[in-house]
Coordinates of C-alpha atoms and ligand atoms in Angstrom, one line a residue:
X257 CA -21.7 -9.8 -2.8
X258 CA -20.3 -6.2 -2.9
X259 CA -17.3 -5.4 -1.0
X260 CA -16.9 -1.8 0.6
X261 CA -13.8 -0.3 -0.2
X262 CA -12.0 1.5 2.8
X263 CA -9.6 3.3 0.9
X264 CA -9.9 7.3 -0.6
X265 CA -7.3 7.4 -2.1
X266 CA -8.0 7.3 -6.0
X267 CA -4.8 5.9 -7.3
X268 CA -5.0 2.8 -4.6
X269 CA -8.4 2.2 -5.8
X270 CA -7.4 2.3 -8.9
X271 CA -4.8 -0.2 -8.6
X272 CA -7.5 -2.4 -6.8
X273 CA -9.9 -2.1 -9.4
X274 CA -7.6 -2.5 -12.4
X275 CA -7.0 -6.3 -10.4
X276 CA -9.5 -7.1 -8.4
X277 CA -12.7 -5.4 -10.1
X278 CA -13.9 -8.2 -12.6
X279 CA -14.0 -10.7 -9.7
X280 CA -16.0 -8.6 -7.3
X281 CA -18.3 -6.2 -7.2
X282 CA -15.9 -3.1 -5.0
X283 CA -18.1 -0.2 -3.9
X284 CA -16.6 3.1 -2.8
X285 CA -16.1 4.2 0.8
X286 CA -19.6 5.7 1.2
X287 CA -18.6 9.8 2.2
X288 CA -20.1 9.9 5.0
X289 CA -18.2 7.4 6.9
X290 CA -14.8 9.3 8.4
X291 CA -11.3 8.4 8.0
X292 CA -10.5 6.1 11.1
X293 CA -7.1 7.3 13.0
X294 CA -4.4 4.7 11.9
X295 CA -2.4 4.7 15.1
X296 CA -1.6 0.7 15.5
X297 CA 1.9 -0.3 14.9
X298 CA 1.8 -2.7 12.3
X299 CA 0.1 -2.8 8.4
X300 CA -2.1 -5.7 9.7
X301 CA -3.4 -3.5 12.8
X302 CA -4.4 -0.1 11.1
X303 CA -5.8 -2.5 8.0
X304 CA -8.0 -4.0 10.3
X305 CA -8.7 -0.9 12.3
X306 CA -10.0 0.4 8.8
X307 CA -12.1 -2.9 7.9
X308 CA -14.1 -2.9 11.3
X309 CA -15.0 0.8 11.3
X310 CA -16.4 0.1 7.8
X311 CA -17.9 -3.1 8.4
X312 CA -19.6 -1.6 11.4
X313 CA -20.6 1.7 9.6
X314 CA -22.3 -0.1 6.5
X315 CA -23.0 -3.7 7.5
X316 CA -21.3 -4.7 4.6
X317 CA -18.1 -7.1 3.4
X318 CA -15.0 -4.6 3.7
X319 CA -12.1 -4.4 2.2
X320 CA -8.5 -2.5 3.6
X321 CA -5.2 -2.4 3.0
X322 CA -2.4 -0.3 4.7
X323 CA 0.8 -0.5 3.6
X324 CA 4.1 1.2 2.6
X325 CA 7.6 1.2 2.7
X326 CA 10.3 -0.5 4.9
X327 CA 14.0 1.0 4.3
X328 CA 16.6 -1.3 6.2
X329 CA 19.5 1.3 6.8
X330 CA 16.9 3.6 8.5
X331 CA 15.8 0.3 10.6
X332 CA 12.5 -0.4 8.7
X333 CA 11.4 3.3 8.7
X334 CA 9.1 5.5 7.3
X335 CA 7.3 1.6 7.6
X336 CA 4.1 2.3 9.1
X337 CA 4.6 6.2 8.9
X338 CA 4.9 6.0 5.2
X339 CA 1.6 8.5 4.1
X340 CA 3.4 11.1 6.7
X341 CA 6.7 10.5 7.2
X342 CA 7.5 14.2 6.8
X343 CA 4.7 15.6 9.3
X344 CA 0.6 15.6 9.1
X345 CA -0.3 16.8 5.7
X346 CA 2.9 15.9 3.9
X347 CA 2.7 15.5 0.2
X348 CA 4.7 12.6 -1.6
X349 CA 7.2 15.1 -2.7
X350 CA 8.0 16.2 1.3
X351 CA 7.7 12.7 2.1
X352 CA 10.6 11.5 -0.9
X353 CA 12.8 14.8 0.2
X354 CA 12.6 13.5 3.4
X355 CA 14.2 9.7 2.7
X356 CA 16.5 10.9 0.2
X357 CA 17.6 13.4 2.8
X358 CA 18.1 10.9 5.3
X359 CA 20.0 7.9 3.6
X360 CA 22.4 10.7 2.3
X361 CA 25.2 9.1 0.2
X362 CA 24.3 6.0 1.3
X363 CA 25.8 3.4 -1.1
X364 CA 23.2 2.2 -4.1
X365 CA 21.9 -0.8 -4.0
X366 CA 22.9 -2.7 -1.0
X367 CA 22.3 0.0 1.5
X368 CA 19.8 1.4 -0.1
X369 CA 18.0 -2.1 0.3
X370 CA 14.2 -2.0 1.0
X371 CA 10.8 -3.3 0.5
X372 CA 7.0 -2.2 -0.2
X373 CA 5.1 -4.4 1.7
X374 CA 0.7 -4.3 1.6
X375 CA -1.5 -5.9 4.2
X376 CA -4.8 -6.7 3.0
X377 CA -7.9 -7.4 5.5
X378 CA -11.1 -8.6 3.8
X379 CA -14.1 -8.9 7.1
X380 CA -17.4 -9.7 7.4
X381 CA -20.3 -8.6 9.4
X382 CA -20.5 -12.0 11.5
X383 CA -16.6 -11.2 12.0
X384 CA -14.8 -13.7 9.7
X385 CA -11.7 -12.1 8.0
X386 CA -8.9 -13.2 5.3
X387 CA -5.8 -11.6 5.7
X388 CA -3.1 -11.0 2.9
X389 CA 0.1 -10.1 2.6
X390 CA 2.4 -9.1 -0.1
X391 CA 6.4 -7.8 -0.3
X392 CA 8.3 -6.5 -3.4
X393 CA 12.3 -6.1 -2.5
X394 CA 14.4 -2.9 -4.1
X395 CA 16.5 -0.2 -3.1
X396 CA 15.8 3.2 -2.9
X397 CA 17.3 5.1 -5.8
X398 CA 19.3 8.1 -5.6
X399 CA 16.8 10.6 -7.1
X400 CA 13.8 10.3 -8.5
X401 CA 12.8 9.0 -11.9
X402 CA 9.6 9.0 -13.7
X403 CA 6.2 10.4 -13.8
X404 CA 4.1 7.6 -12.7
X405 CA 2.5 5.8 -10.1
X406 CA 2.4 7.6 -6.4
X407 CA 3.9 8.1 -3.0
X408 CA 7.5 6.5 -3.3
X409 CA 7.5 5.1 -6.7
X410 CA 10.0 7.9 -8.6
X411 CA 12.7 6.2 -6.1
X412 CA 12.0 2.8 -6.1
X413 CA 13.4 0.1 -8.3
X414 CA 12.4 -3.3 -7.5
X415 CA 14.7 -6.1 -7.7
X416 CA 12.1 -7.8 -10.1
X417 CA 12.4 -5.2 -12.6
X418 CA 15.1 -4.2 -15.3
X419 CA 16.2 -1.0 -13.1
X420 CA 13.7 1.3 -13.7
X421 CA 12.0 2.8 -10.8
X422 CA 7.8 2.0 -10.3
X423 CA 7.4 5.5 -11.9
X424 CA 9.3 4.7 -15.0
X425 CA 6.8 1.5 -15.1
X426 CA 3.2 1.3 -16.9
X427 CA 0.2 0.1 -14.6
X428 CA 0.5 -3.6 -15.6
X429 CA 4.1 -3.7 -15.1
X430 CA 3.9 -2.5 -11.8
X431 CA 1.0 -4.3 -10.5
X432 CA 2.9 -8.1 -11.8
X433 CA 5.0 -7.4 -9.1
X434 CA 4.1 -5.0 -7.0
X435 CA 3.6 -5.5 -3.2
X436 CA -0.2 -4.6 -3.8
X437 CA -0.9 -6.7 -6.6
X438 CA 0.8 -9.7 -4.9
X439 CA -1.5 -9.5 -1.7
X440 CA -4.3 -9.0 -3.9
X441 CA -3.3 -12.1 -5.8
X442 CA -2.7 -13.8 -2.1
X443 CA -6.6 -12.6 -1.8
X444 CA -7.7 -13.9 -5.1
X445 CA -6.1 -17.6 -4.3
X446 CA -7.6 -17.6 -1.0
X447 CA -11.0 -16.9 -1.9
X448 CA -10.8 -19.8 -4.5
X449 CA -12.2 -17.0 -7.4
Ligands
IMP295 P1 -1.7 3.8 3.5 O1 -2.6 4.6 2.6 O2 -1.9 4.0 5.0 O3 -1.6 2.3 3.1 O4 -0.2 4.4 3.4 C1 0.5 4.0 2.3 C2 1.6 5.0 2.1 O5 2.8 4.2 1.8 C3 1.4 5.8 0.8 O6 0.9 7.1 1.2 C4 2.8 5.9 0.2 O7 3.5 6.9 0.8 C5 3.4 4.6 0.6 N1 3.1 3.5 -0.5 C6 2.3 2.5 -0.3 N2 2.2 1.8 -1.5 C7 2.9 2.4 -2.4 C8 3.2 2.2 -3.7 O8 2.7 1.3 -4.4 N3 4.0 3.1 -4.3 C9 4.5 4.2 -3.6 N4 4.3 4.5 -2.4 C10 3.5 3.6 -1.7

């Protein structure tokens, strides 16, 4: 059964491939089905606003994730807002500036505490869905290291990890215990494959 991927963006697919792709056969959001408008307040609302639109556009098995990253001394923000937390079109650089900016000299780690956290919604035609989640805890560090990975990762270090920020990490190191890979594994378990 191939699964449509809702996703453009080539390093999340990636990651979902480089998990997820021997199990499954993942096809690529076809192009001419449009980005949907993410404006629900939670992951699990603008992951499912992306599996319907693309269930209903191809008649196909769809899997979306939203996710990003919750910082607890700015009261769980950029959260939902991560992908443009420094305005429409923001790059991952802006968007970094912007948090470091923010928390200031706040002290590392304790209150720089916060977490990734992934939502994953897998949906069917006749409207069944699985829903995943997955969390990785770390503080936000106080510049960036590393060339790797995307969007936050030169300024997060997870509590799981030996200090290094998700940057600083390989692929495989990341995805053990990243807040992607763990929903994906949450998927995985669920479906029994
Ligand atoms: P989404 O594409 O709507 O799920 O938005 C996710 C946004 O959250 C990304 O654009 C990044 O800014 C941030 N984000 C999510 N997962 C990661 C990650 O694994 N590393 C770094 N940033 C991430």
């Amino acid at each position: 059964m191939p699964i449509v991927l809702a996703s453009a963006n080539p390093k999340k697919v990636a990651e979902l491939r480089a998990v997820i792709g021997d199990r499954f056969e993942l096809v690529p959001r076809p192009a001419d089905v449009p980005d949907v408008v993410e404006d629900a307040d939670t992951f699990v609302g603008n992951a499912r606003l992306k599996a319907v639109a693309l269930v209903e556009a191809t008649g196909r098995a769809a899997l979306a994730d939203d996710s990003g990253l919750e910082v607890d001394a700015l009261d769980g923000r950029p959260g939902v807002r991560s992908a443009r937390y420094a305005g429409e079109g923001a790059t991952d650089e802006d968007n970094v500036a912007k948090l470091l900016d923010e928390l200031g000299s706040v002290d590392a780690p304790g209150g720089r505490a916060a977490r990734f956290r992934c939502v994953i919604v897998l949906r069917w035609p006749d409207g069944r869905e699985v829903v995943t989640e997955g969390t990785c805890e770390g503080h936000i560090t106080a510049g960036p290291s590393g060339e790797g990975g995307f969007g936050y990762d030169p300024v997060f270090a997870p509590d799981d990890g030996d200090g290094r920020t998700f940057a600083e990490m390989s692929g495989d190191e990341k995805h053990a215990i990243s807040h992607r890979g763990r929903a994906i594994a949450a998927l995985i378990a669920a479906l029994g494959a």
